[in-house]
Short mmCIF file of C-alpha atoms in Angstrom, two decimals:
data_model
loop_
_atom_site.label_atom_id
_atom_site.label_comp_id
_atom_site.label_asym_id
_atom_site.label_seq_id
_atom_site.Cartn_x
_atom_site.Cartn_y
_atom_site.Cartn_z
CA MET A 1 -109.82 -79.03 -136.37
CA PRO A 2 -107.26 -80.58 -138.74
CA ILE A 3 -104.43 -78.42 -140.07
CA ILE A 4 -102.60 -79.63 -143.15
CA THR A 5 -99.32 -77.98 -144.14
CA HIS A 6 -97.16 -78.76 -147.14
CA GLU A 7 -94.08 -77.14 -148.70
CA ILE A 8 -92.57 -77.75 -152.10
CA TYR A 9 -89.60 -76.11 -153.82
CA ILE A 10 -90.25 -75.01 -157.39
CA GLN A 11 -87.44 -74.02 -159.73
CA ALA A 12 -89.37 -71.05 -161.13
CA PRO A 13 -89.76 -67.36 -160.29
CA ILE A 14 -92.13 -66.41 -157.50
CA ARG A 15 -94.43 -64.45 -159.84
CA VAL A 16 -94.86 -67.49 -162.11
CA CYS A 17 -95.73 -69.75 -159.16
CA PHE A 18 -98.11 -67.19 -157.63
CA ASP A 19 -99.97 -66.63 -160.89
CA LEU A 20 -100.22 -70.34 -161.69
CA ALA A 21 -101.65 -71.08 -158.24
CA ARG A 22 -104.49 -68.57 -158.70
CA ASN A 23 -105.21 -69.42 -162.34
CA VAL A 24 -108.59 -71.15 -162.79
CA GLU A 25 -107.55 -73.20 -165.84
CA ILE A 26 -104.35 -74.37 -164.13
CA HIS A 27 -106.35 -75.32 -161.04
CA THR A 28 -108.53 -77.49 -163.29
CA ARG A 29 -105.42 -79.16 -164.80
CA THR A 30 -103.87 -79.83 -161.39
CA THR A 31 -107.06 -81.43 -160.04
CA ALA A 32 -107.89 -83.62 -163.05
CA LYS A 33 -108.21 -86.75 -160.87
CA THR A 34 -111.36 -85.31 -159.26
CA LYS A 35 -112.66 -83.83 -162.55
CA GLU A 36 -112.73 -80.38 -160.92
CA ARG A 37 -114.09 -77.54 -163.04
CA ALA A 38 -115.26 -73.98 -162.43
CA VAL A 39 -119.02 -73.67 -162.94
CA ALA A 40 -119.82 -70.21 -161.49
CA GLY A 41 -118.10 -67.01 -160.42
CA VAL A 42 -114.68 -66.57 -161.99
CA THR A 43 -114.42 -69.46 -164.46
CA GLU A 44 -111.20 -68.52 -166.28
CA GLY A 45 -108.04 -66.49 -165.82
CA LEU A 46 -106.43 -65.19 -162.65
CA MET A 47 -108.37 -64.89 -159.39
CA GLU A 48 -108.08 -61.57 -157.54
CA GLN A 49 -108.94 -60.52 -153.99
CA GLY A 50 -112.72 -60.55 -153.53
CA ASP A 51 -113.30 -63.04 -156.38
CA SER A 52 -115.23 -66.23 -155.80
CA VAL A 53 -115.48 -69.44 -157.79
CA THR A 54 -117.77 -72.44 -157.55
CA TRP A 55 -115.97 -75.69 -158.23
CA GLU A 56 -117.71 -78.88 -159.23
CA ALA A 57 -115.75 -82.07 -158.56
CA THR A 58 -116.17 -85.74 -157.79
CA HIS A 59 -114.93 -86.86 -154.37
CA PHE A 60 -115.59 -90.35 -152.99
CA GLY A 61 -117.66 -91.08 -156.09
CA VAL A 62 -120.06 -88.18 -155.39
CA LYS A 63 -120.34 -85.04 -157.53
CA GLN A 64 -120.11 -82.00 -155.25
CA LYS A 65 -120.05 -78.22 -155.50
CA LEU A 66 -117.96 -75.92 -153.36
CA THR A 67 -117.74 -72.13 -153.49
CA ALA A 68 -114.57 -70.39 -152.28
CA LYS A 69 -113.71 -66.69 -152.07
CA ILE A 70 -110.30 -65.04 -152.02
CA ILE A 71 -110.39 -62.97 -148.85
CA GLU A 72 -106.82 -61.69 -148.81
CA MET A 73 -104.04 -61.21 -151.35
CA GLU A 74 -100.52 -59.83 -151.12
CA LYS A 75 -98.95 -60.19 -154.58
CA PRO A 76 -96.82 -62.24 -155.19
CA TYR A 77 -96.37 -63.58 -151.67
CA GLN A 78 -99.71 -64.85 -150.41
CA PHE A 79 -103.39 -65.31 -150.98
CA ILE A 80 -106.05 -66.83 -148.76
CA ASP A 81 -109.29 -68.42 -149.81
CA GLU A 82 -112.20 -69.48 -147.62
CA MET A 83 -115.11 -71.76 -148.29
CA VAL A 84 -118.36 -69.81 -148.63
CA LYS A 85 -120.58 -72.82 -149.38
CA GLY A 86 -119.89 -76.53 -149.63
CA ALA A 87 -119.47 -79.89 -147.93
CA PHE A 88 -117.14 -78.73 -145.14
CA HIS A 89 -118.36 -76.90 -142.07
CA SER A 90 -115.58 -74.42 -142.93
CA PHE A 91 -112.10 -74.14 -144.40
CA THR A 92 -109.35 -71.58 -144.88
CA HIS A 93 -106.54 -72.25 -147.35
CA THR A 94 -103.44 -70.04 -147.15
CA HIS A 95 -101.13 -70.14 -150.19
CA GLU A 96 -97.69 -68.67 -149.40
CA PHE A 97 -94.77 -68.09 -151.77
CA ILE A 98 -91.19 -67.45 -150.64
CA GLU A 99 -88.23 -66.67 -152.93
CA LYS A 100 -85.30 -68.98 -152.31
CA ASP A 101 -82.23 -70.12 -154.27
CA ASN A 102 -83.41 -68.72 -157.63
CA GLY A 103 -86.75 -70.44 -157.17
CA THR A 104 -89.81 -70.46 -154.96
CA ILE A 105 -91.02 -72.34 -151.92
CA MET A 106 -94.76 -72.81 -152.18
CA ARG A 107 -96.37 -73.43 -148.80
CA ASP A 108 -99.97 -74.54 -148.34
CA ARG A 109 -101.77 -74.33 -145.01
CA PHE A 110 -105.25 -75.83 -145.09
CA VAL A 111 -107.37 -75.56 -141.93
CA TYR A 112 -110.82 -77.11 -141.97
CA ARG A 113 -113.74 -78.31 -139.90
CA SER A 114 -115.73 -81.28 -141.10
CA PRO A 115 -119.51 -81.26 -141.04
CA LEU A 116 -121.60 -83.58 -138.84
CA GLY A 117 -119.95 -82.85 -135.48
CA PHE A 118 -118.62 -86.03 -133.86
CA LEU A 119 -119.17 -88.11 -137.02
CA GLY A 120 -117.03 -85.58 -138.92
CA ILE A 121 -114.24 -85.92 -136.36
CA VAL A 122 -114.35 -89.71 -136.77
CA ALA A 123 -114.29 -89.32 -140.59
CA ASP A 124 -111.21 -87.07 -140.25
CA LYS A 125 -109.34 -89.72 -138.27
CA LEU A 126 -110.43 -92.61 -140.49
CA PHE A 127 -109.88 -91.14 -143.96
CA LEU A 128 -110.71 -87.49 -144.63
CA GLU A 129 -107.55 -85.83 -143.30
CA ALA A 130 -105.33 -88.25 -145.26
CA TYR A 131 -107.47 -87.71 -148.37
CA MET A 132 -107.20 -83.92 -148.10
CA ARG A 133 -103.44 -84.09 -147.48
CA SER A 134 -103.01 -86.24 -150.59
CA PHE A 135 -105.19 -83.85 -152.61
CA ILE A 136 -103.08 -80.82 -151.59
CA VAL A 137 -99.74 -82.60 -152.10
CA ASN A 138 -100.72 -83.96 -155.53
CA ARG A 139 -101.97 -80.56 -156.66
CA ALA A 140 -98.67 -78.97 -155.56
CA ILE A 141 -96.66 -81.59 -157.47
CA GLU A 142 -98.70 -80.94 -160.63
CA LEU A 143 -98.30 -77.17 -160.25
CA LYS A 144 -94.54 -77.65 -159.82
CA LYS A 145 -94.37 -79.62 -163.09
CA ILE A 146 -96.25 -76.91 -164.96
CA ALA A 147 -94.15 -74.08 -163.48
CA GLU A 148 -90.83 -75.77 -164.16
CA ASP A 149 -91.82 -76.73 -167.70
CA ARG A 150 -92.65 -73.07 -168.42
CA THR A 151 -89.21 -71.88 -167.33
CA ILE A 152 -87.15 -74.29 -169.43
#
């Protein structure tokens, strides 16, 4: 089961970073490369504990839908979402926010299991884990740009 972790320092208050990370419209902006958009559940504004959203996106040239639910939230320090329905066998994404040096460290921890048993494990090694790492890192970089632009 792959585990992807990533940390990024953002020169913005923790509350700003936390709220941007759970904002549906901001999520759409930070995932523009995959044309991600909310099509069901919470489709705008801030996600709260218990909320779910269905995302439609294009990955590997294929349009896909994935539904995730926020299962835990401790404002403004952490929220966790899990896949309810989608292409993965399962995933849990922990978003953590830590105040540091007048800014915020945003830490992502993404744990997933690919579908298709052994074939999924092979796909992880060949391309999927690297693809997911790049997706998470790029989204964090975009969120950082938005957060730091808002505080100038």
